[in-house]
Short mmCIF file of C-alpha atoms in Angstrom, two decimals:
data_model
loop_
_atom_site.label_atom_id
_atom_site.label_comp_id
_atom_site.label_asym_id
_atom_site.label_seq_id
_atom_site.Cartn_x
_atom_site.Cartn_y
_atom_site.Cartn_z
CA UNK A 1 74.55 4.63 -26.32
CA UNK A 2 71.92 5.46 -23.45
CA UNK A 3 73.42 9.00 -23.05
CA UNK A 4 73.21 9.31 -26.65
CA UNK A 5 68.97 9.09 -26.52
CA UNK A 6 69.30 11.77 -23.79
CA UNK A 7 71.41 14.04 -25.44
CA UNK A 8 69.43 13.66 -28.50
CA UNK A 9 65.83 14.32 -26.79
CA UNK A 10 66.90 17.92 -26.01
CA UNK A 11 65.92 19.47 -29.15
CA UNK A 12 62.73 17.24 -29.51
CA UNK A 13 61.56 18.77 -26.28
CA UNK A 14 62.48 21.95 -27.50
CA UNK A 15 60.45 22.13 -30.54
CA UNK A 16 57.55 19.98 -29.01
CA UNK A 17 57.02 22.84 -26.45
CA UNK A 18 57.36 25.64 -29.20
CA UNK A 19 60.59 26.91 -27.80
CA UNK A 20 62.52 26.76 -30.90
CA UNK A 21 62.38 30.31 -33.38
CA UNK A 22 65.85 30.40 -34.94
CA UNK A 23 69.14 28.05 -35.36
CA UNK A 24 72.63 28.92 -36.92
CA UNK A 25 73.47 25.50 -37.85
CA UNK A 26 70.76 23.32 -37.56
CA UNK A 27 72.29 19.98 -38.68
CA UNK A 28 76.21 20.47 -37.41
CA UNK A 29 74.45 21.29 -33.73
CA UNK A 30 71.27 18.41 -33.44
CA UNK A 31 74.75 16.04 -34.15
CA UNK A 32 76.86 18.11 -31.59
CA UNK A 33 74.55 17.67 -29.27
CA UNK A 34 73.88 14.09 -29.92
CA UNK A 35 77.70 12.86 -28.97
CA UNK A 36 78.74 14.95 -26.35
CA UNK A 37 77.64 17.47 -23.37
CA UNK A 38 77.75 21.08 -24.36
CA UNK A 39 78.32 23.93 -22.72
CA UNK A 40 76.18 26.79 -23.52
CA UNK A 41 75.00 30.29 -22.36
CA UNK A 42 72.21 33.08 -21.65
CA UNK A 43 73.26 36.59 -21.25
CA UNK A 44 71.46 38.58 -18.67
CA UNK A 45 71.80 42.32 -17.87
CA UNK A 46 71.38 43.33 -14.26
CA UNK A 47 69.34 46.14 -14.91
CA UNK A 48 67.05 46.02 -12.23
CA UNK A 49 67.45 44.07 -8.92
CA UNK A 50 64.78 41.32 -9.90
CA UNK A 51 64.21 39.12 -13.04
CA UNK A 52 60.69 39.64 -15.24
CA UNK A 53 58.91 37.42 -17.07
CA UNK A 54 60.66 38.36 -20.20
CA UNK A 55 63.83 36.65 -18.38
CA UNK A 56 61.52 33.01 -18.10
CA UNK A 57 61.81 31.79 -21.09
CA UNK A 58 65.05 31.66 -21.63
CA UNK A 59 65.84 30.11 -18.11
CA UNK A 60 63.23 27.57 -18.97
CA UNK A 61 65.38 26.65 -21.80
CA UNK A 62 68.29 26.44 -19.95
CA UNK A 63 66.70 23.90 -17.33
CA UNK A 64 65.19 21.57 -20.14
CA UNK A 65 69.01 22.14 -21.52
CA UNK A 66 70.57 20.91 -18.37
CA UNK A 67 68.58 17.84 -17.73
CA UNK A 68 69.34 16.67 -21.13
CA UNK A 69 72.98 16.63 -19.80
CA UNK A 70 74.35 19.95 -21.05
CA UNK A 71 75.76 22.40 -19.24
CA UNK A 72 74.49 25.77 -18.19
CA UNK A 73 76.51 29.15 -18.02
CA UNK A 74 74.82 32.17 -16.87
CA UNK A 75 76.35 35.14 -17.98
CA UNK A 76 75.28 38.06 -16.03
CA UNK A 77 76.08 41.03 -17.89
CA UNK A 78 78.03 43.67 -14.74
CA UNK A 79 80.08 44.89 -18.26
CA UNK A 80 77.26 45.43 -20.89
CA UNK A 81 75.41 46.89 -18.19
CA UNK A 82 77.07 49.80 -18.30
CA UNK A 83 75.87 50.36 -21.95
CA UNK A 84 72.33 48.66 -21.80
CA UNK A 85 71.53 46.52 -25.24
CA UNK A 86 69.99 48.73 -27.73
CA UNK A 87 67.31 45.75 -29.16
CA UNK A 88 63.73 46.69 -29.45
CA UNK A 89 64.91 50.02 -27.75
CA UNK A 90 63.28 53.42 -28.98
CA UNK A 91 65.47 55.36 -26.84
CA UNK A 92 68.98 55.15 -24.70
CA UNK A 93 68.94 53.29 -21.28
CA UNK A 94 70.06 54.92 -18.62
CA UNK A 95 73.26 54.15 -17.51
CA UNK A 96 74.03 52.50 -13.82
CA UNK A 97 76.45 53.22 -11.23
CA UNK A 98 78.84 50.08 -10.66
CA UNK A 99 77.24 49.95 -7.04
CA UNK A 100 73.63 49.25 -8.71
CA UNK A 101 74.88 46.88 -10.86
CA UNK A 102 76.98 44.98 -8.24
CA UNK A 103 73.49 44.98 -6.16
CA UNK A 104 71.81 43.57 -8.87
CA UNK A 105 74.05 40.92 -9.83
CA UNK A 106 73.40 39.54 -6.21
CA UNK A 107 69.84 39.77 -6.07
CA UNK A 108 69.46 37.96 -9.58
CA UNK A 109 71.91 34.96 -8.89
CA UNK A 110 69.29 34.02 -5.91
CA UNK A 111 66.37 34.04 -7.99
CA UNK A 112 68.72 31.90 -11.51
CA UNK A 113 69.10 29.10 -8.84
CA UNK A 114 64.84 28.20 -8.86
CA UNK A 115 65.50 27.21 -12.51
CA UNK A 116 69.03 25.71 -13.12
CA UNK A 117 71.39 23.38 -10.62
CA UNK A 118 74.60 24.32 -9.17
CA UNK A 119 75.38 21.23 -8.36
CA UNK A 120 76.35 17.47 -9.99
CA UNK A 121 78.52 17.15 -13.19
CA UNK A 122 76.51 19.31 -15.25
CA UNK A 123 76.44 21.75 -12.53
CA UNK A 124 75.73 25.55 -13.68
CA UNK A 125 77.80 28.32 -13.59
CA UNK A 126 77.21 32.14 -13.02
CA UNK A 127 80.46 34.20 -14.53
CA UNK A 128 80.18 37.94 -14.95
CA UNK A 129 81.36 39.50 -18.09
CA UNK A 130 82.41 42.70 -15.55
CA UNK A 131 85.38 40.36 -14.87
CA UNK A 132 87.03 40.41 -18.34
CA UNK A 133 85.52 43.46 -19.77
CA UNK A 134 86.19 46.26 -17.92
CA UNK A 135 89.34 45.78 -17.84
CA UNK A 136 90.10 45.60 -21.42
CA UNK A 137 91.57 48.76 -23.11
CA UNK A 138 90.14 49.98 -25.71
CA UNK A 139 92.59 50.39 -28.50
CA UNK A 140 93.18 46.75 -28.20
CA UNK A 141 89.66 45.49 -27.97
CA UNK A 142 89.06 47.28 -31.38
CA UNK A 143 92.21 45.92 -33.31
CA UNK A 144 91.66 42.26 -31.45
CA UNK A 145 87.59 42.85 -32.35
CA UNK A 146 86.32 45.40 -33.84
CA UNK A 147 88.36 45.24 -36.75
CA UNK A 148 86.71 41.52 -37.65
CA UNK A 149 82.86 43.31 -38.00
CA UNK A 150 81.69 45.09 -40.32
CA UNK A 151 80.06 48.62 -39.72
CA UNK A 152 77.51 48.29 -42.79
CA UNK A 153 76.51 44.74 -41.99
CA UNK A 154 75.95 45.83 -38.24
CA UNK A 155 73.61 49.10 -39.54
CA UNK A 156 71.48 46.24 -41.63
CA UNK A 157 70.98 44.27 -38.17
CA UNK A 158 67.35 45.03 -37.10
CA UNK A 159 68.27 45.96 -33.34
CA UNK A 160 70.62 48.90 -34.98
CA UNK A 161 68.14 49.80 -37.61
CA UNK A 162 64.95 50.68 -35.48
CA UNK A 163 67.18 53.33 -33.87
CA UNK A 164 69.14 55.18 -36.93
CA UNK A 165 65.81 57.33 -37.11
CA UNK A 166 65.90 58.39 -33.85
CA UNK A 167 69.40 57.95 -33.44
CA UNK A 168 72.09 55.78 -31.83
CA UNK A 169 75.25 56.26 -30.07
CA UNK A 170 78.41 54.64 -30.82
CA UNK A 171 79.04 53.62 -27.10
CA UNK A 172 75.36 51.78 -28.02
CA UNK A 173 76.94 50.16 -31.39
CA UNK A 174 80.03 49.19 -29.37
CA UNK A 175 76.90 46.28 -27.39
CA UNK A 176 77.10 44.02 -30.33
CA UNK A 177 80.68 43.70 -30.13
CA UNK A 178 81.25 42.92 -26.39
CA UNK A 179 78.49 40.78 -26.21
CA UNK A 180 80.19 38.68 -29.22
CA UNK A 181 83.57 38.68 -27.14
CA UNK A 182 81.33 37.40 -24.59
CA UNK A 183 80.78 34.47 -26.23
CA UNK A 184 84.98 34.32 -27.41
CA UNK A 185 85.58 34.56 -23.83
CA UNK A 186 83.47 31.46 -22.28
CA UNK A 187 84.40 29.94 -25.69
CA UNK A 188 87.77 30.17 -25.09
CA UNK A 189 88.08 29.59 -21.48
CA UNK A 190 85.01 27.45 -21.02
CA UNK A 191 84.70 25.54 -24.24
CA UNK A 192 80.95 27.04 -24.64
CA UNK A 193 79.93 26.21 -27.98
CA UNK A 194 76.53 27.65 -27.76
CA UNK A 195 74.55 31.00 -27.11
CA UNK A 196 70.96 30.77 -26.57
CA UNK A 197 68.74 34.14 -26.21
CA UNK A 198 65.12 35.39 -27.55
CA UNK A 199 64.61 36.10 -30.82
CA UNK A 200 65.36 40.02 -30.39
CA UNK A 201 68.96 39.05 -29.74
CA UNK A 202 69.53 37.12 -32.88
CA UNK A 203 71.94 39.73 -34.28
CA UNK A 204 74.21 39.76 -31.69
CA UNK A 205 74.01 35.76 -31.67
CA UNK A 206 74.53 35.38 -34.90
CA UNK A 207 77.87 38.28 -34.02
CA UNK A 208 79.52 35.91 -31.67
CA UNK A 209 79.06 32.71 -33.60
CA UNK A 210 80.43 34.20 -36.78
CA UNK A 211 83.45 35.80 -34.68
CA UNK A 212 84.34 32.48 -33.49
CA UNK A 213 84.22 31.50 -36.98
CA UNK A 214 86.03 34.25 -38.41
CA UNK A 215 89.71 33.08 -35.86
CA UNK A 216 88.79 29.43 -37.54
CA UNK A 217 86.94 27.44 -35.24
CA UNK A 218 83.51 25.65 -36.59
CA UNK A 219 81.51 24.50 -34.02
CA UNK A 220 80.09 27.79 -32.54
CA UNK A 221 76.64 27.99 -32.50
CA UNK A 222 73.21 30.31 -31.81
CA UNK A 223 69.74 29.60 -31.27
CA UNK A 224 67.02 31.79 -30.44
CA UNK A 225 63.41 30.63 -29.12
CA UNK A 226 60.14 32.40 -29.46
CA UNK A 227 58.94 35.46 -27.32
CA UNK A 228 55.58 35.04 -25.55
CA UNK A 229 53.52 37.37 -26.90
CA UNK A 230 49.46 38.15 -26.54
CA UNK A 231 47.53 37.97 -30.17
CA UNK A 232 48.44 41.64 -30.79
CA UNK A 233 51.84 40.83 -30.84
CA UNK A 234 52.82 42.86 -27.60
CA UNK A 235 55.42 40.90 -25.44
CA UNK A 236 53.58 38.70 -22.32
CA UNK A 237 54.21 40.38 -18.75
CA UNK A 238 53.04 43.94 -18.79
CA UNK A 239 50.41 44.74 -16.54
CA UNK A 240 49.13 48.32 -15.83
CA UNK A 241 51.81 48.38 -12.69
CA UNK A 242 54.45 47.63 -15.10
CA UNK A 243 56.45 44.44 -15.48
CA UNK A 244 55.65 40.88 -13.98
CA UNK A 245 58.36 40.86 -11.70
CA UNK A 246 60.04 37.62 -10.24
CA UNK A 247 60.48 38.97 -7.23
CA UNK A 248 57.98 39.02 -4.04
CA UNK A 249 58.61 42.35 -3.51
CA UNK A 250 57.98 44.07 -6.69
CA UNK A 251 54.84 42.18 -8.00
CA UNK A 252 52.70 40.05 -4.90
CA UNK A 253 52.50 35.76 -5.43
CA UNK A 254 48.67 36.63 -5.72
CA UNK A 255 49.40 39.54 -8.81
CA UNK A 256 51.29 36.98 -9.83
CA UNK A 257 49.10 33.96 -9.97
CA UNK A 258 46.23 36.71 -11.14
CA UNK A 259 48.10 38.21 -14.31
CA UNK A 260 48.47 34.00 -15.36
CA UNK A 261 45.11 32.91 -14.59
CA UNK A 262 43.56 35.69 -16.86
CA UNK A 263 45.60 35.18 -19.82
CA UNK A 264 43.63 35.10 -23.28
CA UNK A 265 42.25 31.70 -24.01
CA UNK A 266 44.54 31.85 -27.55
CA UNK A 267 47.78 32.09 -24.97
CA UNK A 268 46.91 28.85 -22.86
CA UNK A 269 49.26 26.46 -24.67
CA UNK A 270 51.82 28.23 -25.00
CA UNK A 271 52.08 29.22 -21.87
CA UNK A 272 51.38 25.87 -20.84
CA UNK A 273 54.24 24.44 -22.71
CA UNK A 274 56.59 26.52 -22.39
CA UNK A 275 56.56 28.18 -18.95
CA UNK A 276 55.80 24.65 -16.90
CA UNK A 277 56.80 21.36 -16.90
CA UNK A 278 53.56 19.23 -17.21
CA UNK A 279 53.77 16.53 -19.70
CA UNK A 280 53.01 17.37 -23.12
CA UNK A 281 49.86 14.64 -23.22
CA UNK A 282 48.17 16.48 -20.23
CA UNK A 283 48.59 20.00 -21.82
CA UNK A 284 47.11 18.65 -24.80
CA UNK A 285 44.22 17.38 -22.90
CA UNK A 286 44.27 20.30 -21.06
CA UNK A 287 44.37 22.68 -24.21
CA UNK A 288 41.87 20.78 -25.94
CA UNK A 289 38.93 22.35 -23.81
CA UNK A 290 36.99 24.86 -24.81
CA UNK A 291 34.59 27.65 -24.11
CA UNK A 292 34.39 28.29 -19.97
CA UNK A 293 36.29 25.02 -19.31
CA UNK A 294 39.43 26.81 -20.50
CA UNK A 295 39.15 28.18 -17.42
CA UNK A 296 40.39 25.11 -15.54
CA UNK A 297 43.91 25.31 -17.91
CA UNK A 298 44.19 28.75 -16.97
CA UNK A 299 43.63 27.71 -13.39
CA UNK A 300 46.79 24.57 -13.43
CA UNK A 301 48.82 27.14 -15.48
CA UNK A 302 48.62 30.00 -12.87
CA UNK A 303 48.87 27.25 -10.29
CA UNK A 304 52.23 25.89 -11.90
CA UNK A 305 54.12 28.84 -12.86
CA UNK A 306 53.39 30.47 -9.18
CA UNK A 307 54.89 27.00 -7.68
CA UNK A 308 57.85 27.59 -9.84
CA UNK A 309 58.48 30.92 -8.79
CA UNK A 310 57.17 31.36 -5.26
CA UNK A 311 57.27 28.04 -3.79
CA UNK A 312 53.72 25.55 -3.38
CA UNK A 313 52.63 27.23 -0.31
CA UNK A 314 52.36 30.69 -1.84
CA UNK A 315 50.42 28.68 -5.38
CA UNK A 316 47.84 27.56 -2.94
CA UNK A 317 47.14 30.99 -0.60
CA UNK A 318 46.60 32.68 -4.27
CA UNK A 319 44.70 29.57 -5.65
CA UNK A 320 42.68 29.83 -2.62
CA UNK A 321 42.42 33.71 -2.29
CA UNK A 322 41.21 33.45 -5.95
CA UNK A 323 38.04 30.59 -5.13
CA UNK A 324 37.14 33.28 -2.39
CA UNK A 325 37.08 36.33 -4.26
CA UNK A 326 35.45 34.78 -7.18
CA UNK A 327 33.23 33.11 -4.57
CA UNK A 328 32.38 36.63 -2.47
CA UNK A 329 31.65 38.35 -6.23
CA UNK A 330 29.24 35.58 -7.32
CA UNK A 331 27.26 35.91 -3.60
CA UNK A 332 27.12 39.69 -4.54
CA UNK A 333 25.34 39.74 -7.90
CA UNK A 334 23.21 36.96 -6.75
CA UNK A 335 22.50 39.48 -4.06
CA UNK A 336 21.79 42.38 -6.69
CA UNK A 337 20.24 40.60 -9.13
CA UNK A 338 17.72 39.51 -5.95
CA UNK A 339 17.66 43.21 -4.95
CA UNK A 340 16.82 44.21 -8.86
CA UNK A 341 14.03 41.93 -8.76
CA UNK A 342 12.53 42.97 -5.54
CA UNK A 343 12.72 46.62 -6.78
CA UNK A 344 11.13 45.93 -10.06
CA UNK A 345 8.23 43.93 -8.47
CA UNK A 346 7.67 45.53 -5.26
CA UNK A 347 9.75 49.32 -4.75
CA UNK A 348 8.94 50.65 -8.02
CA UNK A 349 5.36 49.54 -8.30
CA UNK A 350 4.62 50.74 -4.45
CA UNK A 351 6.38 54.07 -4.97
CA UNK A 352 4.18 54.96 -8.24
CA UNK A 353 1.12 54.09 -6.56
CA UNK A 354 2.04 56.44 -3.43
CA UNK A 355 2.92 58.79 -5.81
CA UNK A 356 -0.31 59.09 -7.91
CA UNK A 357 -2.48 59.20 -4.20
CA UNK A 358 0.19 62.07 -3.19
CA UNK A 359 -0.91 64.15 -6.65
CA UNK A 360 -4.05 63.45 -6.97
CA UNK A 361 -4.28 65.56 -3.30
CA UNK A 362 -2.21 68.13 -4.59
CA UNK A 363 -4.46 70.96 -5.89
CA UNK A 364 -1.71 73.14 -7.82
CA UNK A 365 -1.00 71.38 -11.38
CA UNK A 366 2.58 72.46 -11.72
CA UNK A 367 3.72 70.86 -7.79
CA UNK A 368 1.90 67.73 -9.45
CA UNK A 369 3.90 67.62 -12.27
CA UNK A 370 7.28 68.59 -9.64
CA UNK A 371 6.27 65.77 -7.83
CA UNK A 372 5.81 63.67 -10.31
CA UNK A 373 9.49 64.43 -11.92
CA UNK A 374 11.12 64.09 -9.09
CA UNK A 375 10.19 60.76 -8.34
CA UNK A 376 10.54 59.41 -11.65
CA UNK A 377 14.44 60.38 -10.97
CA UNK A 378 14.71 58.81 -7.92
CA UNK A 379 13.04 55.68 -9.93
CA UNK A 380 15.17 56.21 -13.00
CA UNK A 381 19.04 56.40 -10.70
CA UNK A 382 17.78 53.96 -8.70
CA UNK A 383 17.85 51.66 -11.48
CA UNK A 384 20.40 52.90 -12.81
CA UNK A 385 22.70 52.14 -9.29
CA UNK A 386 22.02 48.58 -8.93
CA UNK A 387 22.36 47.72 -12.72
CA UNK A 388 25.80 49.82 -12.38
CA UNK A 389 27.01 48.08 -9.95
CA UNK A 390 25.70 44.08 -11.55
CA UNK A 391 27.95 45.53 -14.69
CA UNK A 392 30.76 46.92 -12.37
CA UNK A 393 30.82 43.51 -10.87
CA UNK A 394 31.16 41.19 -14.24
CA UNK A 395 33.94 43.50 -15.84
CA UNK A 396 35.79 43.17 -12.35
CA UNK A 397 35.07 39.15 -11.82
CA UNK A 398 37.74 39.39 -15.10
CA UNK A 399 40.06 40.76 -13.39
CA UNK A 400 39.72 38.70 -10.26
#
């Protein structure tokens, strides 16, 4: 069957660009996904009124998803909001009013649309789990759920044990649950069979596949893809403002395209593969230079990733904003290095000499010596300025 290929070619795309970390069912869901289109899902909590970078990868997963022929559901969290998902969390969020949250939902649904379609027969959804959550009362969400989990195999999960030392609240435990239901829900109404999230949500994947299991259905799966980190291990998307923000607003098209064009040469292919959509051949080619000409993948990378986010217009002002400032800092140290040389050669040797004819007509010994110390100061921070400022210059052409 010609669908068949298509369907099939999802999770060969996947793991070509790196995507793949984690799979419940590896076998049952490659054969799923082979026959038939699937419905899955992403979770997102409106927590702010913009998506970050750490939000990217998982939409980029859900776009490859959907032109394979599956279908996407966006789930943005307006419930689990309220709580705030304890995973990789030292301490409690802070809780939102309804009115932030209802903001946020808005301003995120805008930005979801760059990356997934709304329309054709594999058209996207966006549901809010607000609708079916908040609603529920609570001594019949805990017989219905919470009575199929198990407290001591929820304390072994890692996102509840990095917080027993420091402590965790029960309305905190309660996340793992309703995001499971979650996936009952769209299960149930939607016939989503599959959750997709990073790989710091695999215990509350791997809670709403085994729920679905548990009322005897078998084809509920999870899968969770890599996180993009630096070679420390620290999650991609921090700079010293805060979080890479999607959003104009919050972090400029030119911060932006800056933060991706100075990314460690060890990053370029994954970022390459798994935040863009160039062909796998030319990322090879592109990943297989080295030394400065890394540069030039750094430069399509920021280039592509700005285009997907901001629009082509917005790629080339930074692109172009970047040659010129690059351009303007090379014209300057050619300028001090010039001025360095002119000082060493002409300045410094004309300013000794005037020197020694000023002492030798100075009769008292210790205004000589005065004399003499001051200038070699003046001689000694004059150097000092115009090497400063060569240094100054390289450390901020890196940051350029």
């Amino acid at each position: 069957m010609e669908g068949m290929n298509v369907m099939e070619n999802v999770f060969n795309i996947l793991e070509e660009r790196g995507y793949i970390e984690q799979m419940t069912h590896p076998k049952e869901m490659k054969e799923l996904f082979s026959k038939e289109s699937v419905a899955f899902y992403i979770g997102i909590d409106p927590t702010a009124d913009s998506l970050h970078v750490g939000h990217f990868v998982s939409l980029m997963v859900a776009s490859h998803m959907q032109k394979c022929g599956h279908k996407p559901i966006i789930l943005v969290g307006g419930g689990t909001a309220s709580i705030g998902d304890p995973s990789g969390k030292t301490d409690m969020r802070k809780m939102l009013s309804r009115e932030d949250i209802n903001h946020n939902v808005e301003c995120l649904k805008k930005q979801i649309e760059k990356f997934v379609s709304f329309e054709g027969e594999n058209a996207a959804i966006i549901v809010n789990n607000a609708d079916w959550l908040l609603d529920f009362k609570f001594v019949d969400f805990m017989r219905e759920i919470g009575s199929l989990f198990s407290v001591n195999k929820m304390l072994a999960a890692e996102c509840y044990k990095q917080r027993l030392e420091t402590g965790l609240t029960f309305f905190e435990m309660s996340y793992m649950l309703m995001q499971s239901y979650d996936f009952l829900h769209l299960y149930n109404t939607y016939g989503c069979k599959l959750e997709i999230g990073g790989n710091d949500q695999w215990s509350n994947i791997i809670g709403g596949v085994d729920l679905i299991r548990k009322i005897g259905k078998d084809d509920s799966f999870g899968l969770t893809f890599k996180l993009l980190t630096t070679k420390e291990g620290k999650k991609m998307g921090k700079t010293e403002k805060g979080a890479l923000w999607l959003d104009s607003k919050k972090t400029s098209p030119y911060e932006f395209y800056q933060y991706w064009r100075n990314i460690e040469d060890s990053s370029v292919e994954n970022v390459l593969k798994m935040l863009t959509f160039l062909p796998i051949d030319k990322i090879n080619e592109l990943t297989s230079l080295k030394d400065e000409h890394i540069n030039e993948a750094k430069k399509i990378a920021a280039y592509e990733i700005t285009k997907l986010i901001h629009g082509e217009d917005e790629a080339k002002k930074a692109e172009i904003k970047k040659d010129r400032d690059v351009g303007f800092i090379e014209r300057q140290r050619k300028t001090d290095y010039n001025t360095l040389k002119w000082y060493i050669n002409f300045i410094n040797p004309l300013i000794i000499s005037t020197t020694f004819v000023v002492i030798s007509n100075i009769k008292s010994f210790t205004m000589s010596l005065l004399v003499g110390f001051i200038v070699m100061l003046v001689l000694i921070y004059s150097l000092y300025e115009i090497i400063g400022r060569i240094l100054k210059k390289k450390e901020f052409d890196k940051n350029v």
